[in-house]
CSV table of C-alpha atoms in Angstrom, one decimal:
chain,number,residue,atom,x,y,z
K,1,UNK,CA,-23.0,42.3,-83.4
K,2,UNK,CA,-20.0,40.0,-82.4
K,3,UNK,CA,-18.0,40.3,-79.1
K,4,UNK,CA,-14.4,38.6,-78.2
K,5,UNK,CA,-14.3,38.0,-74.0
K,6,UNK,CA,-10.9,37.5,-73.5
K,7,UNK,CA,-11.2,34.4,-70.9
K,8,UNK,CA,-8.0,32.1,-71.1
K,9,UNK,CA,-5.9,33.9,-68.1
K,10,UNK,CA,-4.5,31.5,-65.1
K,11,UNK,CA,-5.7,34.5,-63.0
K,12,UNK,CA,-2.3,34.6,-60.6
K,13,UNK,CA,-3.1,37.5,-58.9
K,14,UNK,CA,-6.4,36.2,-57.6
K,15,UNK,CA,-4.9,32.8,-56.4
K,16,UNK,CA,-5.9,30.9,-54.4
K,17,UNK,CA,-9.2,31.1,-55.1
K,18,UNK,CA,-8.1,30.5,-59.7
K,19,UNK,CA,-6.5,27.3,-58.2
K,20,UNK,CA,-9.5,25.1,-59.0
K,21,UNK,CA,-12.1,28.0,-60.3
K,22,UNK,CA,-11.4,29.9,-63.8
K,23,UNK,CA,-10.6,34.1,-62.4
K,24,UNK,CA,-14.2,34.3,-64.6
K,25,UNK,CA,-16.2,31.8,-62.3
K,26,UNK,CA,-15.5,33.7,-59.2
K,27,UNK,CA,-18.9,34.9,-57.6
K,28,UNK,CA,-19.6,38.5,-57.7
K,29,UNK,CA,-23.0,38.6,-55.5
K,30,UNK,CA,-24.9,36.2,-57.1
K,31,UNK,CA,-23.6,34.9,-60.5
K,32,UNK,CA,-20.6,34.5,-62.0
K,33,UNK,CA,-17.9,37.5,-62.8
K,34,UNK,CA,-18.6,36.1,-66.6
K,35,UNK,CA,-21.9,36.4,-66.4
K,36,UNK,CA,-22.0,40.0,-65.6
K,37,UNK,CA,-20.1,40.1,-68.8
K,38,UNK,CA,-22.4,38.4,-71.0
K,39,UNK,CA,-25.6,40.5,-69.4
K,40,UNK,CA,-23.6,43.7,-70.0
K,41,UNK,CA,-22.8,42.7,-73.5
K,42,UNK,CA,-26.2,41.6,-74.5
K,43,UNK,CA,-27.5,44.9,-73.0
K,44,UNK,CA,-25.2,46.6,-74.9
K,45,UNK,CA,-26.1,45.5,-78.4
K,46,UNK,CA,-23.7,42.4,-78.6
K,47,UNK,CA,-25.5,38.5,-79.3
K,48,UNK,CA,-23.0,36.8,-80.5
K,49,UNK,CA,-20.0,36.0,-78.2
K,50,UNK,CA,-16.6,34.4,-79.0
K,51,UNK,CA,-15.0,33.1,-75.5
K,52,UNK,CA,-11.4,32.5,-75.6
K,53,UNK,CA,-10.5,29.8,-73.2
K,54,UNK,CA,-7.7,27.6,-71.9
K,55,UNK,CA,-7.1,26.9,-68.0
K,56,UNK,CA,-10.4,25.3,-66.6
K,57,UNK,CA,-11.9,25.6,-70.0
K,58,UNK,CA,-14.9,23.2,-69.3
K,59,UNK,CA,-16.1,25.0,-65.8
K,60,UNK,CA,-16.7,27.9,-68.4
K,61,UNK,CA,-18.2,25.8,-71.1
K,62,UNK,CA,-20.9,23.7,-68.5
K,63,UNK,CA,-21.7,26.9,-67.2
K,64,UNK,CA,-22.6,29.1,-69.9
K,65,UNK,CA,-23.3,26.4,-72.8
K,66,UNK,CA,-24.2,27.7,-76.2
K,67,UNK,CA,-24.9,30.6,-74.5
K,68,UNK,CA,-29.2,30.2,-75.2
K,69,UNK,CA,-29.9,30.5,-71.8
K,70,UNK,CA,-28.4,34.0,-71.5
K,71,UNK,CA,-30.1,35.6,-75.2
K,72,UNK,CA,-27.1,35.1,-76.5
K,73,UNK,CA,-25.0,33.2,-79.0
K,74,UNK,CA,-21.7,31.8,-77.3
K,75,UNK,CA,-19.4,29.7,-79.7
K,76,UNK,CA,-15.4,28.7,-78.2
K,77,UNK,CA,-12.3,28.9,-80.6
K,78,UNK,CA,-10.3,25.9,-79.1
K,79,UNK,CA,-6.8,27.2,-78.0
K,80,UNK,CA,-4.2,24.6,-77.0
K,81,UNK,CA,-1.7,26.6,-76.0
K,82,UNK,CA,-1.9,30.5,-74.6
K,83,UNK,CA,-1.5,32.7,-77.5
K,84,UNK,CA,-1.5,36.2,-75.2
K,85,UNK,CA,-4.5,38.6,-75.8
K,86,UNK,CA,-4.2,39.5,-79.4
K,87,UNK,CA,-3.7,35.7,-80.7
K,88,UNK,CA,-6.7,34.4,-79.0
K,89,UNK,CA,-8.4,36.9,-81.2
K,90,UNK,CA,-6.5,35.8,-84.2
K,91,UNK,CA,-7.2,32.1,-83.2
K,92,UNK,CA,-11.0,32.9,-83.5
K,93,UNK,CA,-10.5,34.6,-86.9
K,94,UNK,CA,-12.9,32.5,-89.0
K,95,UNK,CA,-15.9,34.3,-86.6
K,96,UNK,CA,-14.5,38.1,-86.9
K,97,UNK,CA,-16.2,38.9,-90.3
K,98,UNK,CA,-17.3,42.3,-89.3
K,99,UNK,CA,-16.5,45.6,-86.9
K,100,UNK,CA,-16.5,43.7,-83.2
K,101,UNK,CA,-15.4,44.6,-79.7
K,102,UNK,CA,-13.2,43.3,-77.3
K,103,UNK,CA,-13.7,42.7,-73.5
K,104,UNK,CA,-11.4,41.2,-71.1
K,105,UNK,CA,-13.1,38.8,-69.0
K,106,UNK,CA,-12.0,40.6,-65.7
K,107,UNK,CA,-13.5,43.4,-66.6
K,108,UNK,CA,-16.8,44.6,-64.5
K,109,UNK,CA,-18.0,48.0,-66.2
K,110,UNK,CA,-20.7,50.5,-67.1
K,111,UNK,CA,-18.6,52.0,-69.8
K,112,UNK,CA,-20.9,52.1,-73.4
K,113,UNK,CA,-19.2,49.9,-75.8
K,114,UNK,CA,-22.3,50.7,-77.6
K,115,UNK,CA,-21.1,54.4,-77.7
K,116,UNK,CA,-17.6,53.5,-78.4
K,117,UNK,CA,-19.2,51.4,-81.4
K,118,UNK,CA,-20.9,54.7,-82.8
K,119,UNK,CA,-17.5,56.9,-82.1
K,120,UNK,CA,-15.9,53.8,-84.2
K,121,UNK,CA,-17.4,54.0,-87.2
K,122,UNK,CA,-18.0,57.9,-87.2
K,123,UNK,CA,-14.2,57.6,-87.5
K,124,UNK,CA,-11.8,55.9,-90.3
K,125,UNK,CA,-9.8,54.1,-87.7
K,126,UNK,CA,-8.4,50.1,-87.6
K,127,UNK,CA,-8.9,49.9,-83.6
K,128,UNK,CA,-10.7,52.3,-80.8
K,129,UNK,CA,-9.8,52.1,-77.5
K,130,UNK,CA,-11.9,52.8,-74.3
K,131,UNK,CA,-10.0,55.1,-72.3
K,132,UNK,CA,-10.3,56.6,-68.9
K,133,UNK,CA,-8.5,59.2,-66.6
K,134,UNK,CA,-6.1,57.0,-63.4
K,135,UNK,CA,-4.1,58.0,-60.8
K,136,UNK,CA,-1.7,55.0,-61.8
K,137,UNK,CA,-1.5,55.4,-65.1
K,138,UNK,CA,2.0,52.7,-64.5
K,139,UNK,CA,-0.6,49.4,-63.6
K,140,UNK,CA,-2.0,50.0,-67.6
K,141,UNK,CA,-1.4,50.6,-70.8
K,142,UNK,CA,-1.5,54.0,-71.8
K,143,UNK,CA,-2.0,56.6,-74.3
K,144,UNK,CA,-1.7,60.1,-75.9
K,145,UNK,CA,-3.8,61.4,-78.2
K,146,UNK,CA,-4.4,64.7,-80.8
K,147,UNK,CA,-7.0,67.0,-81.1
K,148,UNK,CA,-8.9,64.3,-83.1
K,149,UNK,CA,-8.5,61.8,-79.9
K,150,UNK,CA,-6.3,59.8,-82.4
K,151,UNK,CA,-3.7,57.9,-80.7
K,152,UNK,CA,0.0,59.2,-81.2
K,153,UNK,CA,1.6,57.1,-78.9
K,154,UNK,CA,1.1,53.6,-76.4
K,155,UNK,CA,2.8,52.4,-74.1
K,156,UNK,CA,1.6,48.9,-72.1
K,157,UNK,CA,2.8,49.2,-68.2
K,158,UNK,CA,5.0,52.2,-68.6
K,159,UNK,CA,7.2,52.9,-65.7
K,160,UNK,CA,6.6,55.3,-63.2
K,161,UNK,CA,8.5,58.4,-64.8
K,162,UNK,CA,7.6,56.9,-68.4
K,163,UNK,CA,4.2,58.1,-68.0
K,164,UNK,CA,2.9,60.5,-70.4
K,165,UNK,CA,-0.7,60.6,-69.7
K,166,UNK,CA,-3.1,59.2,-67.3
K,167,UNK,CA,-5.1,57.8,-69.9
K,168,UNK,CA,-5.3,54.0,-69.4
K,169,UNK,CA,-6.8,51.4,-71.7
K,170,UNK,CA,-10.0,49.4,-70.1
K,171,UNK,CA,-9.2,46.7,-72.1
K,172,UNK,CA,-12.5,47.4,-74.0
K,173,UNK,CA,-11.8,47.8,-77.8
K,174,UNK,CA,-13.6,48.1,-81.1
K,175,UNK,CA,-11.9,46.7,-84.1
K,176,UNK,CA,-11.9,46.2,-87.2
K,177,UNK,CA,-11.4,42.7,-89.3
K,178,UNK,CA,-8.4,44.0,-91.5
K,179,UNK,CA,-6.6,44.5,-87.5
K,180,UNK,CA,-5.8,40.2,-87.4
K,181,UNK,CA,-3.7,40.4,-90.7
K,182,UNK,CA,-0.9,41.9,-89.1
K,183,UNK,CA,-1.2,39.0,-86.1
K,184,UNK,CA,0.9,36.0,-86.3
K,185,UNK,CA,-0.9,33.1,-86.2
K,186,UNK,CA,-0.3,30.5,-83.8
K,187,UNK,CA,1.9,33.0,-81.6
K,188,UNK,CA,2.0,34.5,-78.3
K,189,UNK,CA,0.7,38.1,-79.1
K,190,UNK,CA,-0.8,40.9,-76.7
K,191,UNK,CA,-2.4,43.8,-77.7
K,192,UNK,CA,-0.7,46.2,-75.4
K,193,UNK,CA,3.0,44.7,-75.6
K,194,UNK,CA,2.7,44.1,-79.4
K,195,UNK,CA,0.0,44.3,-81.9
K,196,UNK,CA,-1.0,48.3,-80.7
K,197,UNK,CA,2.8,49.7,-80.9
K,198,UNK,CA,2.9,48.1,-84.6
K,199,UNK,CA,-0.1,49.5,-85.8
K,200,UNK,CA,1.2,52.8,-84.9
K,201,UNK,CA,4.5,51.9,-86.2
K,202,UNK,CA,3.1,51.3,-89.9
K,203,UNK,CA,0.7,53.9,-89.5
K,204,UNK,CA,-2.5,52.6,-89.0
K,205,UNK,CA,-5.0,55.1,-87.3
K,206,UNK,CA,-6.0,53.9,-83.7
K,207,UNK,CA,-8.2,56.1,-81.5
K,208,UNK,CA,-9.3,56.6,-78.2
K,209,UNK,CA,-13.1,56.8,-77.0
K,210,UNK,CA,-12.6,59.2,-74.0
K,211,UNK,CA,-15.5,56.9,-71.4
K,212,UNK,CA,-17.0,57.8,-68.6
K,213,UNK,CA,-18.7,55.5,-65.9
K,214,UNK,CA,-17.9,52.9,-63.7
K,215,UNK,CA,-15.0,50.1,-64.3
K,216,UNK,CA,-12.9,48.0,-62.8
K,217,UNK,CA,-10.4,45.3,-63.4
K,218,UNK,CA,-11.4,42.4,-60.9
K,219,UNK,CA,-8.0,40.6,-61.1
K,220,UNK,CA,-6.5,41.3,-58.0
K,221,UNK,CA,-8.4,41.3,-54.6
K,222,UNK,CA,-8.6,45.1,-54.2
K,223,UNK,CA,-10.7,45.1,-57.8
K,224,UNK,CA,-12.9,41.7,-56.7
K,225,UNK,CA,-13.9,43.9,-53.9
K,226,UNK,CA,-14.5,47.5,-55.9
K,227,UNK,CA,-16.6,45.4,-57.6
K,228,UNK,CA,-18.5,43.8,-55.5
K,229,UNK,CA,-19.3,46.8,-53.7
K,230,UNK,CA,-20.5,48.8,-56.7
K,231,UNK,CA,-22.6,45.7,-57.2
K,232,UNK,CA,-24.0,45.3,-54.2
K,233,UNK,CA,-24.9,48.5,-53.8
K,234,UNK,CA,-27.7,48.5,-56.3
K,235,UNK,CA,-29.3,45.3,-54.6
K,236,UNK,CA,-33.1,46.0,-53.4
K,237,UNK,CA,-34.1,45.1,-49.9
K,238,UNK,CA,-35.7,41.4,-50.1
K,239,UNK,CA,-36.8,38.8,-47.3
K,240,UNK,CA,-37.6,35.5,-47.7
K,241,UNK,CA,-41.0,34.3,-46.4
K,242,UNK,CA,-38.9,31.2,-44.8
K,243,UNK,CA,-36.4,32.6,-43.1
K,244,UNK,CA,-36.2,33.1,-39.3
K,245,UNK,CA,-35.4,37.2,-38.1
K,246,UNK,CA,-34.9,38.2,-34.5
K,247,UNK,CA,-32.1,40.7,-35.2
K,248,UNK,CA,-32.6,44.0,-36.3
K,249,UNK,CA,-32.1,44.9,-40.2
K,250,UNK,CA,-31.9,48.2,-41.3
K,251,UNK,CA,-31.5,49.2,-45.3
K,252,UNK,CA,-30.9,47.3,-48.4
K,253,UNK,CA,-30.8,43.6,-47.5
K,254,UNK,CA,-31.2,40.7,-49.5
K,255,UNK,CA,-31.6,37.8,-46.7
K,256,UNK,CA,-32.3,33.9,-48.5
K,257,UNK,CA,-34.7,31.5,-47.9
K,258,UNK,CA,-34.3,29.3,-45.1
K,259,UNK,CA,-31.6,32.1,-43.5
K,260,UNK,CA,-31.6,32.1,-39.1
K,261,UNK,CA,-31.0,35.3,-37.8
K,262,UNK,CA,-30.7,35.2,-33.9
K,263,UNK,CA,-31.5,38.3,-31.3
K,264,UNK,CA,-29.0,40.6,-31.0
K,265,UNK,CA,-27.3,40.5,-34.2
K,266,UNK,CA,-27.2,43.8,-36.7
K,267,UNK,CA,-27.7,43.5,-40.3
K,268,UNK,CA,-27.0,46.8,-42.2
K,269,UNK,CA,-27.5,47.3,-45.8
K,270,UNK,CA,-26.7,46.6,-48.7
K,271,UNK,CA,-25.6,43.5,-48.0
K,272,UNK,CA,-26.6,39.7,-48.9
K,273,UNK,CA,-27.5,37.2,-46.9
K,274,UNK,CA,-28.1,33.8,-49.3
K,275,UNK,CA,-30.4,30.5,-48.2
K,276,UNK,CA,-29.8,28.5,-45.5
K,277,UNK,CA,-27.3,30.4,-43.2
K,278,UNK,CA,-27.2,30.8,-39.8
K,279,UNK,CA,-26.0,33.8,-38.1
K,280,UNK,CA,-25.9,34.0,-34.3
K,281,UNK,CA,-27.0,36.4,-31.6
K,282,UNK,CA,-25.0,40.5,-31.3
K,283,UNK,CA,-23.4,39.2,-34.8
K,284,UNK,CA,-22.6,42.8,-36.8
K,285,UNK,CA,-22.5,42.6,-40.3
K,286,UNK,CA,-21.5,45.9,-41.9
K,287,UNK,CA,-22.4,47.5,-45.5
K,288,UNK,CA,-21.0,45.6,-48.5
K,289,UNK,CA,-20.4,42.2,-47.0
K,290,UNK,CA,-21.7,39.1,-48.6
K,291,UNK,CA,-22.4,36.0,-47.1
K,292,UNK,CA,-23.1,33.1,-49.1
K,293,UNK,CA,-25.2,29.6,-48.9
K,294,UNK,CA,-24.7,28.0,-46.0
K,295,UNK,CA,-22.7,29.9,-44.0
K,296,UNK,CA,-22.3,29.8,-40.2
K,297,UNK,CA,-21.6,32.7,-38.1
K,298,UNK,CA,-21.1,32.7,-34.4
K,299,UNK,CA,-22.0,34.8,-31.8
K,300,UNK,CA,-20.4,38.5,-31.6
K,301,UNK,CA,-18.8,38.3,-34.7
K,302,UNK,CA,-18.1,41.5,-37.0
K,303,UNK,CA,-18.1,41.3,-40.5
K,304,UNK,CA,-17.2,44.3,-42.2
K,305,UNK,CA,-17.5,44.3,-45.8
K,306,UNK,CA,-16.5,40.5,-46.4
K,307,UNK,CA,-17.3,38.0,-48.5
K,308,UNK,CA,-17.9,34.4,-47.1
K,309,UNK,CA,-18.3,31.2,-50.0
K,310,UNK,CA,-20.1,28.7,-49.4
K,311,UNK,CA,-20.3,26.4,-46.6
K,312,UNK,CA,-17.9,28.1,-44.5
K,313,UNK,CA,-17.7,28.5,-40.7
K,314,UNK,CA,-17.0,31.6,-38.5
K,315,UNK,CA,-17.1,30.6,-34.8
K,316,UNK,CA,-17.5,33.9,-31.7
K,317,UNK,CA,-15.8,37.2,-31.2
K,318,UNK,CA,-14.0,36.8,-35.0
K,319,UNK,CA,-13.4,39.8,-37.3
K,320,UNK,CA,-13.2,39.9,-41.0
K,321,UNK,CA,-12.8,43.0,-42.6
K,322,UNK,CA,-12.8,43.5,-46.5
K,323,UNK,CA,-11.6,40.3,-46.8
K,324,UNK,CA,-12.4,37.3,-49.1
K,325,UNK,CA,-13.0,33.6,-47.3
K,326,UNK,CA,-13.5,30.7,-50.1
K,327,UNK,CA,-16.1,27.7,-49.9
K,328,UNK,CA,-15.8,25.4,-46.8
K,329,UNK,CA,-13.3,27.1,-44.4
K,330,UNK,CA,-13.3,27.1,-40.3
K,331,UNK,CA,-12.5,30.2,-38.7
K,332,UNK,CA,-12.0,29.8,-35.3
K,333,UNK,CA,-12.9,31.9,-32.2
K,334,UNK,CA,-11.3,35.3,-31.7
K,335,UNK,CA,-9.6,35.2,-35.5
K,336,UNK,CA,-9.0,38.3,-37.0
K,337,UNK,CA,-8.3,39.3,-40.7
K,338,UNK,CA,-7.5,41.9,-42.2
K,339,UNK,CA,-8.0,43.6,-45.3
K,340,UNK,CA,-7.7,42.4,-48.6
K,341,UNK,CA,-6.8,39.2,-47.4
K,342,UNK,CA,-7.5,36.0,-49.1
K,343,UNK,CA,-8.1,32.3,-47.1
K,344,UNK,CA,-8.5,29.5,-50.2
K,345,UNK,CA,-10.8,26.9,-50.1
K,346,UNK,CA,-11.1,24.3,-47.1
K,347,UNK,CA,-8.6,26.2,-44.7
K,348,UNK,CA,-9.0,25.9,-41.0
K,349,UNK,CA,-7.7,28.7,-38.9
K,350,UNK,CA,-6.8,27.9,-35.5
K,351,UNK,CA,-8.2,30.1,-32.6
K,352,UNK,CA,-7.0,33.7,-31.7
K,353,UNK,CA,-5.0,33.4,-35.2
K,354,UNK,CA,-4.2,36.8,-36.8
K,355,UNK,CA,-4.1,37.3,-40.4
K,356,UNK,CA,-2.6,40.5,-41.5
K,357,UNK,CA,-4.4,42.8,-44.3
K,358,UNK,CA,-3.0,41.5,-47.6
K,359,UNK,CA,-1.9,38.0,-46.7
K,360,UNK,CA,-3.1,34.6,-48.7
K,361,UNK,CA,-3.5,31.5,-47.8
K,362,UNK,CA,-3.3,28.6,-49.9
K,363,UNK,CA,-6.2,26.3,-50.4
K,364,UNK,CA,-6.2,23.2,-47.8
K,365,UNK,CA,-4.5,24.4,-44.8
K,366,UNK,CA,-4.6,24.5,-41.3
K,367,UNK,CA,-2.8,27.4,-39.9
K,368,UNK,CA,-2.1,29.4,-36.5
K,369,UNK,CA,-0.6,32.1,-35.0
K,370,UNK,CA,0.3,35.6,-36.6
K,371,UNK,CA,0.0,35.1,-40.5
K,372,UNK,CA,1.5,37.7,-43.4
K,373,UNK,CA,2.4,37.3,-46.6
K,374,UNK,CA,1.8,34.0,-48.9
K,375,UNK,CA,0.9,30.5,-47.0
K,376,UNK,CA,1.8,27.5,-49.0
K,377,UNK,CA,2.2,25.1,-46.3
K,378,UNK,CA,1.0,24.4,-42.9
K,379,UNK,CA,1.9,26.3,-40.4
């Protein structure tokens, strides 16, 4: 069975961490967000894949290659320009020969597309979408549908007192061939916005798979996290042979080889500790944090439910909550940041600097002070 991951996307609302890493390169635990989409769609009956790509094409392409390596089949339509979500599909017609699915590549799910596949073809339908039940039904696309879960009506990003159901499209879909005749070729196209309200427009039958299980869009920071959480969560406790524990860890951990841990400090699971990192004495690190390869962390510090990239720095008495701190930063003593809050790579935060839940911080910087909102420059 064939599968189209939707991966061209400049990934805006996760910048500034997309600013020199594709939004489906990020790490989520230990591999990449699109490799989580390549093991699900393997295990879900999918081996061969058709990645749509465009900004940071080749980071995608050296990572995954032809896609042996992961069981699978990968081949990669070459897009010039961004053609939306439905003409990247189009683009990769000469591989859509039969009934295949549709994945957007900042997806992170449990949903069966293996049972959407079965509901497809029990059905006489061009297109099934995955649907599930949202208490912000505006943030999607959505849809209504019959008795016979046929769709009567959709709507992409309704507004607030537009909505008419709660039903929201995953982005998941099963379609048939016939769909890409009625998509211009070489033309911006989204299957939301466009190709959707047309089919129903001309009649075309369109239904909705009704899912259940876990999902998650990891395009903004509030969905990275959700899904690193959910990941995390299923991690078994593991300790390296090498590394060095005098602190006290208590549930799921996975702590790396080479990894110093120093009296005092609190490790609660699940959490991740990768190689070579060196945390200091009375250091807390709560549930759900994730702290990768090489990472520094002073004495007295609290991370709760964090995730440090590589190489980075966190001197004494800091705080990070739920927040995300790219490769090579230097947090300073007494920093605190707050939730959902985003420092790009190779920023250096001055001592006693706040930065308030939410705020971003563009890669490069050295900044002080109170922080909110977006930080281009140096402040």
């Amino acid at each position: 069975m064939k599968a189209v991951v939707l991966a061209g996307g400049y990934g805006t609302r996760l910048r500034p961490l997309t600013y020199t890493t594709p939004k489906t390169m990020l790490p989520i635990c230990d591999k990449p967000v699109v490799e989580w989409i390549i093991d699900y769609l393997s295990k879900q009956g999918f081996d061969e894949i058709i990645i749509t790509t465009n900004y940071l094409e080749d980071k995608i392409k050296k990572h995954l290659g032809d896609g042996r390596d992961f069981g699978v089949k990968i081949y990669y339509p070459k897009e010039d320009e961004p053609l939306g979500t439905a003409g990247s599909v189009k683009n990769a017609e000469k591989y859509l020969d039969e009934t295949f699915g549709v994945i957007q590549s900042d997806n992170i799910t449990e949903i069966s597309l293996a049972s959407a596949l079965k509901f497809h073809k029990e059905r006489d339908g061009i297109a099934t979408i995955s649907l599930v039940g949202v208490e912000n039904p505006w943030q999607f696309g959505i849809a209504e549908l019959n008795r016979k879960n046929q769709i009567k009506r959709f709507i992409e990003k309704p507004k607030p007192d537009e909505c008419f159901s709660n039903l929201a499209s995953t982005g998941l879909y099963i379609l048939e061939p016939e769909i890409l005749d009625y998509i211009p070729e070489n033309t911006p196209f989204d299957f939301g916005k466009d190709l959707f309200p047309l089919m129903l427009k001309k009649g075309k039958r369109i239904y909705g798979y009704k899912a259940e299980g876990f999902w998650v869009d990891v395009g903004k920071p509030e969905g990275y996290m959700k899904a690193t959480e959910w990941i995390v969560s299923q991690i078994k406790r593991y300790i390296s042979e090498t590394a060095e524990i005098e602190g006290k860890i208590s549930g799921p951990v996975h702590i790396g080889e080479n990894t110093v841990i120093k009296k005092g400090t609190r490790i609660q699971g699940p959490a991740i500790i990768e190689n070579d990192c060196i945390i200091e004495a009375d250091v807390q690190i709560q549930p759900c944090s994730i702290v990768k390869s090489g990472v520094s962390i002073g004495r007295e510090t609290k991370i709760d439910k964090a995730v440090m990239y590589k190489n980075s720095k966190v001197a004494s008495n800091a705080h990070l909550q739920e927040c995300i701190i790219a490769e090579n930063c230097e947090v300073g003593n007494r920093v605190e940041i707050g939730k959902l809050a985003v420092v790009g790579p190779n920023c250096k935060i001055a001592d006693s600097t706040v930065v308030l839940p939410g705020s971003k911080i563009w890669p490069d910087l050295w900044v002080e002070g109170q922080i909110s909102g977006i930080v281009r420059t140096k402040i």
